[in-house]
Amino acid sequence: MSEAPHLTFNIDAPGLSTGHLAVPKGTDCEALSIPVFSLNRGEGPRLLITGGNHGNELEGPIVARRLIEWLPEVQTCGRILIVPVLNPPAVRAWSRNTPVDGLNLNRMFPGRADGSVSERIADAVCRVLVPEADTVFDLHSMGPRWDSAPAVITHPIADADLMAKTLHLGESFKLPVTLLWEHDQTAGMFDTWVHSQGKVFICTEFGGGTVGFEDLKIYETGVRNGLIALGLIEETVDIPTYRQQKFSQTLETLLSDKVTSPAAGIFEPRCSVLQKVQQGDLIGKLHPMNSVSADSVDIRAPSNSIVCTIKSGAHVIVNEEVAIIARPLKR
């Protein structure tokens, strides 16, 4: 087997240092050198920020690079490791999954040293980077087929203390939504593995569709608020303006809230992000493609709720999720 994953530089050097996370080669591709930035101001919180886990979610890499432009001047303590692009092959291909092995990196943690490239990236992150951090910010977005409110997402955590710390830090971002999202316990997710290490993990979902200038300012403001909450910088918290409003709310969505397509067809949204809907209200319509006689199908809200995310108009298959709805979290 080839050499173990490692960093090519000393992350404990004072100030800004740069180098790479070396991911060994395998049978499917050559070794990878993933750029890493270390911002070290001595004692204090230790934070890892990653972007580009999914290759078609480019808001995270952009925000990560923007942080590097100003953080060295304002960071007051602690150490921040920034990896703007965690999955270079996927980002180059603008693909959710790694094109070399076809796998979803965010289902491969903690990875395998002798596995495919996605597994080797996950193994390198878990063995080399995560042990150097107390908290992880993983910067995602909903992707190009969604219209979505900027949010911090967390899944239910069995450890009540860790759950409370995660929600509290997530709310400190002051994004329009902090969402507690019940899910199907999908194996291999980055957050699940970090939680198993007793560490706080913040997953952002930075909207969807196009990457716009005003949207990026919202996302960057949210991360800056999180850095303030950790005590890494000393600045004034700012609630970003989203669709002409300043607000932040904590919601929850359950498995029973899933809004899915009853058949294949073209989905047409009939409501807006953050719109309040009542049970039975129209969420969208599904238009058949292969029939001149079949009527379009109404897709309706299963409960009184708030629309967090909705498909931005796309061809969908049967049982594909077309909207995420939620309601205020009951503490």
Tab-separated table of C-alpha atoms in Angstrom:
chain	number	residue	atom	x	y	z
A	1	MET	CA	0.000	0.000	0.000
A	2	SER	CA	1.173	3.563	-0.669
A	3	GLU	CA	2.095	6.075	2.018
A	4	ALA	CA	-0.429	7.207	4.603
A	5	PRO	CA	-2.436	10.426	4.149
A	6	HIS	CA	-0.698	13.442	5.644
A	7	LEU	CA	-0.359	17.212	5.631
A	8	THR	CA	2.567	18.682	3.742
A	9	PHE	CA	3.106	21.567	6.186
A	10	ASN	CA	3.052	22.506	9.868
A	11	ILE	CA	-0.430	23.711	10.815
A	12	ASP	CA	0.870	24.869	14.205
A	13	ALA	CA	3.086	27.555	12.667
A	14	PRO	CA	1.861	31.014	13.780
A	15	GLY	CA	-0.305	33.034	11.422
A	16	LEU	CA	-1.347	31.951	7.935
A	17	SER	CA	0.261	28.797	6.543
A	18	THR	CA	-0.620	26.892	3.392
A	19	GLY	CA	-0.019	23.410	2.081
A	20	HIS	CA	-1.881	20.293	1.069
A	21	LEU	CA	-3.670	17.244	2.391
A	22	ALA	CA	-1.982	14.385	0.566
A	23	VAL	CA	-4.409	11.588	-0.343
A	24	PRO	CA	-2.476	8.503	-1.505
A	25	LYS	CA	-3.003	7.041	-4.951
A	26	GLY	CA	-5.044	3.902	-5.489
A	27	THR	CA	-5.927	1.544	-8.270
A	28	ASP	CA	-8.420	4.039	-9.726
A	29	CYS	CA	-6.404	7.285	-9.823
A	30	GLU	CA	-3.199	9.018	-8.820
A	31	ALA	CA	-2.589	10.737	-5.494
A	32	LEU	CA	-4.515	13.933	-4.753
A	33	SER	CA	-3.100	17.135	-3.254
A	34	ILE	CA	-5.976	19.036	-1.647
A	35	PRO	CA	-5.191	22.677	-0.694
A	36	VAL	CA	-5.407	23.474	3.029
A	37	PHE	CA	-5.098	26.842	4.773
A	38	SER	CA	-4.120	27.071	8.452
A	39	LEU	CA	-4.874	30.256	10.425
A	40	ASN	CA	-3.213	29.872	13.813
A	41	ARG	CA	-3.542	32.378	16.646
A	42	GLY	CA	-2.530	30.091	19.495
A	43	GLU	CA	-4.778	28.917	22.320
A	44	GLY	CA	-8.519	28.779	21.748
A	45	PRO	CA	-11.160	26.924	19.750
A	46	ARG	CA	-10.021	24.629	16.944
A	47	LEU	CA	-12.240	24.746	13.866
A	48	LEU	CA	-12.241	22.862	10.551
A	49	ILE	CA	-14.114	24.475	7.627
A	50	THR	CA	-14.713	22.397	4.492
A	51	GLY	CA	-16.406	23.091	1.154
A	52	GLY	CA	-16.857	21.157	-2.062
A	53	ASN	CA	-17.944	17.874	-0.471
A	54	HIS	CA	-20.443	17.684	-3.348
A	55	GLY	CA	-18.997	18.928	-6.611
A	56	ASN	CA	-22.086	20.779	-7.892
A	57	GLU	CA	-22.450	22.869	-4.722
A	58	LEU	CA	-19.984	25.689	-5.347
A	59	GLU	CA	-21.225	28.235	-2.805
A	60	GLY	CA	-19.140	26.520	-0.100
A	61	PRO	CA	-15.805	26.713	-1.947
A	62	ILE	CA	-16.454	30.354	-2.847
A	63	VAL	CA	-17.337	31.372	0.717
A	64	ALA	CA	-14.335	29.441	2.073
A	65	ARG	CA	-11.977	31.332	-0.225
A	66	ARG	CA	-13.613	34.635	0.723
A	67	LEU	CA	-12.963	33.889	4.405
A	68	ILE	CA	-9.262	33.515	3.693
A	69	GLU	CA	-9.176	37.052	2.316
A	70	TRP	CA	-10.058	38.718	5.643
A	71	LEU	CA	-9.761	36.198	8.484
A	72	PRO	CA	-5.965	36.560	8.992
A	73	GLU	CA	-6.482	40.224	9.925
A	74	VAL	CA	-9.312	39.743	12.434
A	75	GLN	CA	-8.841	36.314	14.035
A	76	THR	CA	-7.969	36.807	17.693
A	77	CYS	CA	-7.334	33.287	19.002
A	78	GLY	CA	-7.493	29.589	18.222
A	79	ARG	CA	-6.786	27.762	14.979
A	80	ILE	CA	-8.902	27.489	11.852
A	81	LEU	CA	-8.203	24.946	9.122
A	82	ILE	CA	-9.921	25.737	5.813
A	83	VAL	CA	-10.280	23.224	2.980
A	84	PRO	CA	-12.212	25.047	0.224
A	85	VAL	CA	-12.523	22.002	-2.056
A	86	LEU	CA	-12.759	18.645	-0.306
A	87	ASN	CA	-13.517	16.678	-3.485
A	88	PRO	CA	-11.525	18.142	-6.413
A	89	PRO	CA	-12.551	15.502	-9.017
A	90	ALA	CA	-16.251	16.152	-8.350
A	91	VAL	CA	-15.879	19.952	-8.412
A	92	ARG	CA	-13.975	19.826	-11.710
A	93	ALA	CA	-16.780	17.726	-13.186
A	94	TRP	CA	-19.548	19.823	-11.534
A	95	SER	CA	-20.937	16.532	-10.283
A	96	ARG	CA	-22.571	15.676	-6.969
A	97	ASN	CA	-20.723	12.361	-6.940
A	98	THR	CA	-17.037	11.685	-7.539
A	99	PRO	CA	-16.760	10.893	-11.266
A	100	VAL	CA	-13.838	8.471	-10.814
A	101	ASP	CA	-15.778	5.946	-8.729
A	102	GLY	CA	-19.352	7.261	-9.001
A	103	LEU	CA	-19.687	7.486	-5.228
A	104	ASN	CA	-21.157	10.188	-2.996
A	105	LEU	CA	-18.298	11.348	-0.742
A	106	ASN	CA	-20.811	12.317	1.943
A	107	ARG	CA	-21.840	8.677	2.274
A	108	MET	CA	-18.298	7.304	2.599
A	109	PHE	CA	-17.149	8.406	6.073
A	110	PRO	CA	-14.950	7.353	7.829
A	111	GLY	CA	-13.619	5.896	4.594
A	112	ARG	CA	-10.997	3.230	3.851
A	113	ALA	CA	-7.276	3.656	3.273
A	114	ASP	CA	-7.350	0.912	0.613
A	115	GLY	CA	-10.667	1.921	-0.956
A	116	SER	CA	-11.682	3.924	-3.993
A	117	VAL	CA	-10.809	7.605	-4.267
A	118	SER	CA	-13.940	8.795	-2.408
A	119	GLU	CA	-13.164	6.395	0.423
A	120	ARG	CA	-9.528	7.510	0.500
A	121	ILE	CA	-10.520	11.198	0.708
A	122	ALA	CA	-12.885	10.402	3.593
A	123	ASP	CA	-10.173	8.354	5.306
A	124	ALA	CA	-7.658	11.201	4.980
A	125	VAL	CA	-10.119	13.747	6.380
A	126	CYS	CA	-11.010	11.533	9.348
A	127	ARG	CA	-7.460	10.496	10.172
A	128	VAL	CA	-5.632	13.781	9.545
A	129	LEU	CA	-8.001	16.766	9.756
A	130	VAL	CA	-10.860	15.940	12.136
A	131	PRO	CA	-8.532	15.047	15.062
A	132	GLU	CA	-7.154	18.601	14.804
A	133	ALA	CA	-10.571	20.228	15.355
A	134	ASP	CA	-13.195	20.524	18.080
A	135	THR	CA	-15.862	21.834	15.671
A	136	VAL	CA	-16.531	21.312	11.948
A	137	PHE	CA	-18.333	23.650	9.533
A	138	ASP	CA	-19.164	21.736	6.330
A	139	LEU	CA	-20.453	24.198	3.722
A	140	HIS	CA	-23.096	22.674	1.437
A	141	SER	CA	-25.913	24.057	-0.693
A	142	MET	CA	-29.082	22.396	-1.921
A	143	GLY	CA	-27.757	22.256	-5.463
A	144	PRO	CA	-28.857	23.603	-8.839
A	145	ARG	CA	-32.346	22.031	-8.986
A	146	TRP	CA	-33.669	23.625	-5.796
A	147	ASP	CA	-34.946	26.973	-4.572
A	148	SER	CA	-34.002	27.029	-0.914
A	149	ALA	CA	-33.737	29.405	2.020
A	150	PRO	CA	-30.184	29.686	3.430
A	151	ALA	CA	-30.062	27.354	6.406
A	152	VAL	CA	-28.044	25.492	8.978
A	153	ILE	CA	-29.091	21.833	8.988
A	154	THR	CA	-28.615	19.308	11.754
A	155	HIS	CA	-29.999	15.829	12.207
A	156	PRO	CA	-31.214	14.478	15.569
A	157	ILE	CA	-28.312	13.470	17.832
A	158	ALA	CA	-28.743	10.866	20.587
A	159	ASP	CA	-26.366	12.741	22.916
A	160	ALA	CA	-28.666	15.424	24.373
A	161	ASP	CA	-25.785	17.724	25.392
A	162	LEU	CA	-24.200	17.540	21.936
A	163	MET	CA	-27.624	18.126	20.352
A	164	ALA	CA	-28.129	21.268	22.438
A	165	LYS	CA	-24.636	22.600	21.653
A	166	THR	CA	-25.141	21.949	17.936
A	167	LEU	CA	-28.511	23.696	17.792
A	168	HIS	CA	-27.190	26.650	19.791
A	169	LEU	CA	-24.202	27.124	17.489
A	170	GLY	CA	-26.362	26.618	14.405
A	171	GLU	CA	-28.753	29.322	15.565
A	172	SER	CA	-25.811	31.682	16.096
A	173	PHE	CA	-25.311	31.832	12.307
A	174	LYS	CA	-28.524	33.899	12.190
A	175	LEU	CA	-29.449	32.481	8.778
A	176	PRO	CA	-33.152	32.530	7.884
A	177	VAL	CA	-33.582	28.895	8.936
A	178	THR	CA	-31.981	26.538	11.436
A	179	LEU	CA	-33.506	23.145	10.626
A	180	LEU	CA	-33.612	19.985	12.724
A	181	TRP	CA	-34.110	17.417	9.972
A	182	GLU	CA	-35.173	13.860	10.798
A	183	HIS	CA	-33.722	11.512	8.199
A	184	ASP	CA	-33.400	7.834	7.329
A	185	GLN	CA	-30.074	7.295	9.144
A	186	THR	CA	-28.152	7.165	5.871
A	187	ALA	CA	-24.827	5.435	6.460
A	188	GLY	CA	-21.484	7.151	5.978
A	189	MET	CA	-22.421	10.813	6.399
A	190	PHE	CA	-19.676	13.208	7.499
A	191	ASP	CA	-21.771	14.717	10.296
A	192	THR	CA	-22.737	11.347	11.768
A	193	TRP	CA	-19.096	10.295	12.028
A	194	VAL	CA	-17.993	13.610	13.585
A	195	HIS	CA	-20.863	13.369	16.097
A	196	SER	CA	-19.613	9.889	17.017
A	197	GLN	CA	-16.348	11.556	18.024
A	198	GLY	CA	-18.249	13.839	20.429
A	199	LYS	CA	-17.650	16.954	18.299
A	200	VAL	CA	-19.999	19.682	17.100
A	201	PHE	CA	-20.740	19.580	13.374
A	202	ILE	CA	-22.482	22.415	11.529
A	203	CYS	CA	-23.819	21.705	8.033
A	204	THR	CA	-24.942	24.694	6.022
A	205	GLU	CA	-27.308	24.477	3.089
A	206	PHE	CA	-26.588	27.696	1.186
A	207	GLY	CA	-29.652	27.952	-1.011
A	208	GLY	CA	-29.727	26.563	-4.529
A	209	GLY	CA	-30.097	27.476	-8.170
A	210	THR	CA	-27.599	30.099	-9.279
A	211	VAL	CA	-24.634	31.468	-7.324
A	212	GLY	CA	-25.442	35.175	-6.985
A	213	PHE	CA	-23.566	38.109	-5.488
A	214	GLU	CA	-26.237	39.068	-2.947
A	215	ASP	CA	-26.731	35.442	-1.916
A	216	LEU	CA	-23.010	34.961	-1.287
A	217	LYS	CA	-23.018	37.962	1.061
A	218	ILE	CA	-25.753	36.269	3.121
A	219	TYR	CA	-23.808	33.019	3.297
A	220	GLU	CA	-20.549	34.735	4.274
A	221	THR	CA	-22.339	36.755	6.969
A	222	GLY	CA	-23.758	33.545	8.426
A	223	VAL	CA	-20.338	31.909	8.702
A	224	ARG	CA	-18.866	35.088	10.205
A	225	ASN	CA	-21.601	35.020	12.871
A	226	GLY	CA	-20.623	31.417	13.649
A	227	LEU	CA	-16.980	32.457	14.056
A	228	ILE	CA	-18.072	35.216	16.455
A	229	ALA	CA	-20.092	32.716	18.490
A	230	LEU	CA	-17.035	30.464	18.822
A	231	GLY	CA	-14.953	33.412	20.022
A	232	LEU	CA	-12.513	33.225	17.110
A	233	ILE	CA	-13.165	36.798	16.025
A	234	GLU	CA	-14.493	39.860	17.855
A	235	GLU	CA	-17.068	41.598	15.692
A	236	THR	CA	-20.741	42.553	15.843
A	237	VAL	CA	-23.289	39.913	14.874
A	238	ASP	CA	-25.357	40.848	11.830
A	239	ILE	CA	-28.637	39.210	10.833
A	240	PRO	CA	-28.416	39.053	7.025
A	241	THR	CA	-31.233	40.449	4.904
A	242	TYR	CA	-32.994	37.741	2.883
A	243	ARG	CA	-35.764	38.727	0.476
A	244	GLN	CA	-36.010	42.195	2.042
A	245	GLN	CA	-36.344	40.827	5.579
A	246	LYS	CA	-34.088	40.208	8.587
A	247	PHE	CA	-35.218	37.136	10.500
A	248	SER	CA	-33.996	33.831	11.868
A	249	GLN	CA	-36.197	30.896	12.863
A	250	THR	CA	-35.629	27.350	14.142
A	251	LEU	CA	-37.768	24.675	12.495
A	252	GLU	CA	-38.048	20.896	12.404
A	253	THR	CA	-39.056	18.479	9.682
A	254	LEU	CA	-40.011	14.841	10.216
A	255	LEU	CA	-39.959	11.793	7.974
A	256	SER	CA	-43.741	12.091	7.763
A	257	ASP	CA	-43.370	15.575	6.241
A	258	LYS	CA	-41.762	14.336	3.033
A	259	VAL	CA	-43.386	15.768	-0.076
A	260	THR	CA	-42.704	13.458	-2.994
A	261	SER	CA	-43.818	13.011	-6.572
A	262	PRO	CA	-46.503	10.333	-7.105
A	263	ALA	CA	-45.221	9.605	-10.625
A	264	ALA	CA	-42.633	10.653	-13.168
A	265	GLY	CA	-43.126	13.965	-14.926
A	266	ILE	CA	-42.292	17.655	-14.947
A	267	PHE	CA	-42.688	19.305	-11.554
A	268	GLU	CA	-44.094	22.836	-11.473
A	269	PRO	CA	-43.748	24.698	-8.134
A	270	ARG	CA	-46.910	26.473	-7.007
A	271	CYS	CA	-45.619	28.106	-3.825
A	272	SER	CA	-42.586	30.060	-2.658
A	273	VAL	CA	-39.761	29.420	-0.221
A	274	LEU	CA	-40.719	30.322	3.386
A	275	GLN	CA	-44.402	30.518	2.425
A	276	LYS	CA	-46.772	29.275	5.131
A	277	VAL	CA	-49.143	26.585	3.871
A	278	GLN	CA	-52.122	24.823	5.388
A	279	GLN	CA	-52.823	21.112	5.104
A	280	GLY	CA	-54.160	20.491	1.606
A	281	ASP	CA	-52.728	23.671	0.068
A	282	LEU	CA	-51.191	23.287	-3.376
A	283	ILE	CA	-47.420	22.769	-3.266
A	284	GLY	CA	-46.961	22.044	-6.972
A	285	LYS	CA	-48.284	20.239	-10.021
A	286	LEU	CA	-46.881	17.227	-11.835
A	287	HIS	CA	-47.266	17.278	-15.599
A	288	PRO	CA	-47.077	13.978	-17.525
A	289	MET	CA	-44.705	13.798	-20.476
A	290	ASN	CA	-45.832	10.710	-22.355
A	291	SER	CA	-49.615	11.019	-22.398
A	292	VAL	CA	-52.065	13.343	-24.115
A	293	SER	CA	-54.987	12.109	-22.009
A	294	ALA	CA	-53.558	11.996	-18.482
A	295	ASP	CA	-54.336	15.033	-16.343
A	296	SER	CA	-51.718	16.923	-14.376
A	297	VAL	CA	-51.536	15.845	-10.731
A	298	ASP	CA	-51.827	18.211	-7.773
A	299	ILE	CA	-49.229	17.775	-5.008
A	300	ARG	CA	-50.556	19.163	-1.726
A	301	ALA	CA	-49.172	19.986	1.715
A	302	PRO	CA	-49.579	17.077	4.156
A	303	SER	CA	-49.768	19.441	7.163
A	304	ASN	CA	-49.774	23.054	8.313
A	305	SER	CA	-46.179	24.038	7.713
A	306	ILE	CA	-43.564	26.340	6.189
A	307	VAL	CA	-41.934	25.612	2.836
A	308	CYS	CA	-38.144	25.546	3.365
A	309	THR	CA	-37.082	24.201	-0.005
A	310	ILE	CA	-38.833	23.422	-3.281
A	311	LYS	CA	-37.733	21.934	-6.587
A	312	SER	CA	-37.081	24.776	-8.996
A	313	GLY	CA	-38.883	23.046	-11.850
A	314	ALA	CA	-37.410	19.801	-13.123
A	315	HIS	CA	-38.200	16.367	-14.460
A	316	VAL	CA	-38.671	14.068	-11.473
A	317	ILE	CA	-39.110	10.348	-11.028
A	318	VAL	CA	-41.683	8.564	-8.893
A	319	ASN	CA	-41.194	9.135	-5.132
A	320	GLU	CA	-38.571	11.839	-5.717
A	321	GLU	CA	-38.647	14.579	-3.086
A	322	VAL	CA	-40.003	17.847	-4.480
A	323	ALA	CA	-40.246	19.997	-1.343
A	324	ILE	CA	-39.063	20.160	2.260
A	325	ILE	CA	-41.631	21.513	4.688
A	326	ALA	CA	-41.187	22.204	8.391
A	327	ARG	CA	-42.735	23.857	11.428
A	328	PRO	CA	-41.378	25.739	14.467
A	329	LEU	CA	-39.260	23.476	16.662
A	330	LYS	CA	-40.825	22.478	19.976
A	331	ARG	CA	-38.026	22.552	22.550
